Structures are given as structure tokens and as C-alpha cells.
mmCIF file of C-alpha atoms in Angstrom:
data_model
loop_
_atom_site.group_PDB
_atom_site.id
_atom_site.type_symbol
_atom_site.label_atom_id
_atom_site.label_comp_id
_atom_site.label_asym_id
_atom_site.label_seq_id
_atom_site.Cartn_x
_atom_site.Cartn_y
_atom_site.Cartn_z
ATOM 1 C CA UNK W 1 -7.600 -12.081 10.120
ATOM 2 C CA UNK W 2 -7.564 -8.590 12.048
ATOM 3 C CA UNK W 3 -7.074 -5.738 10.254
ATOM 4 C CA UNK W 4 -5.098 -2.749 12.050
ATOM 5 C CA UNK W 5 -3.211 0.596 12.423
ATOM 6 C CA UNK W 6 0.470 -0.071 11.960
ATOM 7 C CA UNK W 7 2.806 0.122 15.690
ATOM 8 C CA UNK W 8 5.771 0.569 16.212
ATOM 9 C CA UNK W 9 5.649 -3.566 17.498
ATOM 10 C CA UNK W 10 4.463 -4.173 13.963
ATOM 11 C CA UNK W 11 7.775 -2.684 11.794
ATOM 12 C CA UNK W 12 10.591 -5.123 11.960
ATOM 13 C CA UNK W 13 7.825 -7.550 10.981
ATOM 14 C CA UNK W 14 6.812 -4.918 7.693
ATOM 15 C CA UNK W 15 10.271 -4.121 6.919
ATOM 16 C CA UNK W 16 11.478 -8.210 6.689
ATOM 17 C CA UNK W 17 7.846 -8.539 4.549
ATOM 18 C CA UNK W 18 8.976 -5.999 2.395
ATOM 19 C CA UNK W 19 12.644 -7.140 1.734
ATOM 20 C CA UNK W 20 11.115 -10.249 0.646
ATOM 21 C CA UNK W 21 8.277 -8.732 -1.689
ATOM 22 C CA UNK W 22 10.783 -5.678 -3.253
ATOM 23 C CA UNK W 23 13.687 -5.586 -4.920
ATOM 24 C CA UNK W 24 13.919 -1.726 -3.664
ATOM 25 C CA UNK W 25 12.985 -2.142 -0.237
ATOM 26 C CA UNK W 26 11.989 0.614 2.512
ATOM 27 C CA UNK W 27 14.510 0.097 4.934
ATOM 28 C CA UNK W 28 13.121 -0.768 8.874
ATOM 29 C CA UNK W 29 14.054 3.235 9.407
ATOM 30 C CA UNK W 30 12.115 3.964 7.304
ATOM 31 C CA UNK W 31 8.653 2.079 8.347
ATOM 32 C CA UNK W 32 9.114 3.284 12.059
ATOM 33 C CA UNK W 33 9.156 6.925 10.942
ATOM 34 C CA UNK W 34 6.089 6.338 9.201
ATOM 35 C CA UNK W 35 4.731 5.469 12.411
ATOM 36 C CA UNK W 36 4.944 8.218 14.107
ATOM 37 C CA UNK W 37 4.460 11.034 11.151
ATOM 38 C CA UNK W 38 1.076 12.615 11.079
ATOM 39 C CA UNK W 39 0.820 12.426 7.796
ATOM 40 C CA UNK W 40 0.841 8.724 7.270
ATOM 41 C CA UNK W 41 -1.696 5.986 7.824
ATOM 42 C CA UNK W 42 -0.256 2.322 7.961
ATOM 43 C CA UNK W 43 -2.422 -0.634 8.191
ATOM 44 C CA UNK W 44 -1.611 -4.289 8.670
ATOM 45 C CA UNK W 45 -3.258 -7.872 8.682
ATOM 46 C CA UNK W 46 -2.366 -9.808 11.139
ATOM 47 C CA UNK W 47 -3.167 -13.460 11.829
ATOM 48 C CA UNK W 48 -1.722 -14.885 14.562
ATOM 49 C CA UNK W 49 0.430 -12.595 15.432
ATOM 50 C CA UNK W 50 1.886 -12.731 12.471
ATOM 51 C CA UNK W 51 2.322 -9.571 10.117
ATOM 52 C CA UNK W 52 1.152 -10.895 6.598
ATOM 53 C CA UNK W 53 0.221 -8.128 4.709
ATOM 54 C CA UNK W 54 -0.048 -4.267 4.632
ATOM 55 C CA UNK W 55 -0.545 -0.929 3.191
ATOM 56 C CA UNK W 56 0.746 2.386 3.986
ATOM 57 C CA UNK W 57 -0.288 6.085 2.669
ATOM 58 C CA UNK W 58 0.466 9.263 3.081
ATOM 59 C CA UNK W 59 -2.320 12.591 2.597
ATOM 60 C CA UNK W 60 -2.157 16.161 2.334
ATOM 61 C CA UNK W 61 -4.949 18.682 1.912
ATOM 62 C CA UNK W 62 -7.966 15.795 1.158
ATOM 63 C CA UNK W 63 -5.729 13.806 -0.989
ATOM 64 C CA UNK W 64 -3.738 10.394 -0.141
ATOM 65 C CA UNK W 65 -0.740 8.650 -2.035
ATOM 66 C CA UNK W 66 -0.632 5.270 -1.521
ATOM 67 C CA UNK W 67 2.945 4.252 -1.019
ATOM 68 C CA UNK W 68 3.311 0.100 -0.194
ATOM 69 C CA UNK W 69 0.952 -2.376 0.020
ATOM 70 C CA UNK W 70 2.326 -6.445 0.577
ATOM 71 C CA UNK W 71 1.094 -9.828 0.937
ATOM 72 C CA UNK W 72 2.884 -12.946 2.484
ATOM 73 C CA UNK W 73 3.407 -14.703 -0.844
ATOM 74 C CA UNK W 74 1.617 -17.679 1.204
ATOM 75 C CA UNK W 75 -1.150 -15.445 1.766
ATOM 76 C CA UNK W 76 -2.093 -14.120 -1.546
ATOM 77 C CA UNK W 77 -5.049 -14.695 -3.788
ATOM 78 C CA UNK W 78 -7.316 -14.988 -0.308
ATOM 79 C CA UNK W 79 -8.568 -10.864 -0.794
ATOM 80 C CA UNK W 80 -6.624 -9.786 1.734
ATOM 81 C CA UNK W 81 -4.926 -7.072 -0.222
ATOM 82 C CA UNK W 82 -8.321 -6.026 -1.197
ATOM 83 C CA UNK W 83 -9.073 -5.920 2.594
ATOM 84 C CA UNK W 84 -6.244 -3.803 3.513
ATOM 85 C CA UNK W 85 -7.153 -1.039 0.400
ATOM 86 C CA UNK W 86 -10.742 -0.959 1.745
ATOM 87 C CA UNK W 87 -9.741 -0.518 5.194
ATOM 88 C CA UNK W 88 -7.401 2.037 4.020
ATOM 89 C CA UNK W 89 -10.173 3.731 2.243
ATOM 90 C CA UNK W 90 -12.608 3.781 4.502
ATOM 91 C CA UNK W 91 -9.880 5.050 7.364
ATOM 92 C CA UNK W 92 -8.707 8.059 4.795
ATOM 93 C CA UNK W 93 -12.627 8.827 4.579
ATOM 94 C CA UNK W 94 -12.645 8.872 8.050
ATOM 95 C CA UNK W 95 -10.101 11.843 8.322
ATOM 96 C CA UNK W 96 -11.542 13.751 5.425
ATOM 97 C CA UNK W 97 -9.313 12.305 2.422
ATOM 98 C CA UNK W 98 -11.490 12.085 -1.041
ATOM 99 C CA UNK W 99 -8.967 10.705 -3.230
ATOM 100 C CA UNK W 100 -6.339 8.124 -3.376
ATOM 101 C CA UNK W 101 -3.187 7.760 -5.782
ATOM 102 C CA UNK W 102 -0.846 5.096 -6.465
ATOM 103 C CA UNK W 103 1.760 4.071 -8.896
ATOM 104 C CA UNK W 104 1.866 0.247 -9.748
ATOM 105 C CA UNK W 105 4.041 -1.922 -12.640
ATOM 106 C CA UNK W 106 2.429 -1.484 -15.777
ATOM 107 C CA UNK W 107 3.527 -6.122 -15.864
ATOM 108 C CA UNK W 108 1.671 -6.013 -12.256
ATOM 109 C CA UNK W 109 -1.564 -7.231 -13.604
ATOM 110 C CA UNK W 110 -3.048 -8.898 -10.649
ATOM 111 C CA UNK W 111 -2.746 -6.027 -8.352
ATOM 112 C CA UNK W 112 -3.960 -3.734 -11.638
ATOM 113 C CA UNK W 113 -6.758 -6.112 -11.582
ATOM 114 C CA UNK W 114 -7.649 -6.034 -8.354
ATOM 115 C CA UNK W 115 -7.079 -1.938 -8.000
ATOM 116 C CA UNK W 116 -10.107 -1.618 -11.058
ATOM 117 C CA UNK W 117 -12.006 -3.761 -9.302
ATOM 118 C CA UNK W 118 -12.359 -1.010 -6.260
ATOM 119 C CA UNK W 119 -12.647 1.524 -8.424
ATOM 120 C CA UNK W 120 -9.105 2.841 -9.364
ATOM 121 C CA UNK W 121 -8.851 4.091 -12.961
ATOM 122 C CA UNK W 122 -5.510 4.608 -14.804
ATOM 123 C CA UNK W 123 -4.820 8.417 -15.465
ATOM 124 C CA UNK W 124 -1.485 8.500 -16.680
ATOM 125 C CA UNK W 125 1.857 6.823 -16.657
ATOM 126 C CA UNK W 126 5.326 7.403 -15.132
ATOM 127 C CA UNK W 127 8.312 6.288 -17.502
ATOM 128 C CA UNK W 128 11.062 4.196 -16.301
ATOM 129 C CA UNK W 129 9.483 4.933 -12.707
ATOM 130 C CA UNK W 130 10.921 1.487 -11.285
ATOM 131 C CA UNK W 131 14.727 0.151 -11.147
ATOM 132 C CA UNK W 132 15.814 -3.255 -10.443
ATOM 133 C CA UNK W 133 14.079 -4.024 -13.022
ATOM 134 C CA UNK W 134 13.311 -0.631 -14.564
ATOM 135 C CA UNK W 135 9.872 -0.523 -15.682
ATOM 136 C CA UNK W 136 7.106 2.260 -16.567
ATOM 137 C CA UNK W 137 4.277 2.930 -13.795
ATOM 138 C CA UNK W 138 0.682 3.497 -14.393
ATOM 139 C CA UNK W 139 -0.807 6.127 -12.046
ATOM 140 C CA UNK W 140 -4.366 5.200 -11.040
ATOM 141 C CA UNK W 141 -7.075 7.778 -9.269
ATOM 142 C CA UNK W 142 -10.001 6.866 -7.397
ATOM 143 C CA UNK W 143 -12.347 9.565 -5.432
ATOM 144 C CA UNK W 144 -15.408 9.139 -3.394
ATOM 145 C CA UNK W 145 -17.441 11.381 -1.306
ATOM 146 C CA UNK W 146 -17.213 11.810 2.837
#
């Protein structure tokens, strides 16, 4: 498995992942203008070739919200999410970032699992932050030193 920044090569692959892992997907606009906006840091594993899993943030002033992260369905349960968030982490530490946010489904418990596993806490809770179907958030922190 190789673990990389997100190209512009890599989107129509992310965007069809997505589609089938959402039921509010990012359009394919949307994941090449994250390529190219300064802001953002993208990720993907690749094997292959083949797109089957990623993770995308966004930071501002040390902190990082992170937005998407996927797995091939045929993929799963082999740690590569957990792969992609500690390659994430350690590339936001890399550019100065010393905490990370994300929202996930408060019924998501494998990914809330895995998320406390690397540290993330829950700190709050966003109501009805999901459609399709609607469904509270919990917000979860985690901050390490550079």
C-alpha cells in the first residue's frame, strides 16, 4: 500500500469512492479544487494504482479540520484508515498544525473507535449535523506538540 499527497490524476478516482461511501457526496469539482488550495492537505492509499482510501483536511492558524476520510468497502478493517489519519497527522505536524478536528456520526462506531484509539476525544456534539439520514455529530479534538 503507498500512502500519498492527493493529484489532480487521483480525483475522479476520490470523487467515484466517495459517491459510493456518502449519501451527500463532494462532487469531482469539488475534490480538484482541493487540490490546488493551499489550505488543504489530501492524502490517498493507493494499491495498484488503484485509489482505495483517503483523507482530506483543511488548517488555518495551527489548527486542521478534517473534512473526508474513505475506505474501499473491500478494503476496510485492514488499518488503512488508521494509516491515512497518521499520515495525515504526522504531514499537518510537518507544516506546524497542533490540532485536528472532525465531526463523525454519533451510529459511526467503528470509525469512533478507531479515532479514540489515536487519541481523538469527543468535545462536543453538533445536532442534526447530517441529512440523508439526519443524524447528530460528535466533534472530537486531538493536539500534540511539533
Amino acid at each position: 500500500m503507498k500512502y500519498t499527497k492527493m493529484l489532480m490524476e487521483h480525483t475522479h478516482q476520490v470523487a467515484e469512492l466517495e459517491k459510493a461511501t456518502f449519501n451527500d457526496p463532494w462532487s469531482l469539482r469539488s475534490f480538484e479544487s482541493e487540490v490546488v488550495n493551499p489550505l488543504s492537505l489530501w492524502l490517498v492509499a493507493e494499491e495498484d494504482g488503484k485509489v482505495v482510501g483517503y483523507i482530506g483536511s483543511q488548517s488555518v492558524l495551527g489548527q486542521a479540520d478534517i473534512m473526508n476520510v474513505a475506505v474501499n468497502v473491500a478494503y476496510r478493517r485492514m488499518g488503512i484508515g488508521r494509516e491515512l489519519v497518521l499520515a495525515l497527522v504526522e504531514e499537518l505536524k510537518k507544516q506546524g498544525v497542533t490540532i485536528a478536528m472532525l465531526e463523525v456520526r454519533v451510529s459511526n462506531t467503528p470509525a469512533i473507535t478507531l479515532y479514540e484509539s489515536l487519541g481523538f476525544t469527543k468535545v462536543g456534539c453538533r445536532k442534526n449535523y447530517y441529512f440523508h439520514p439526519k443524524e447528530d455529530a460528535y466533534i472530537m479534538r486531538k493536539e500534540w506538540e511539533v
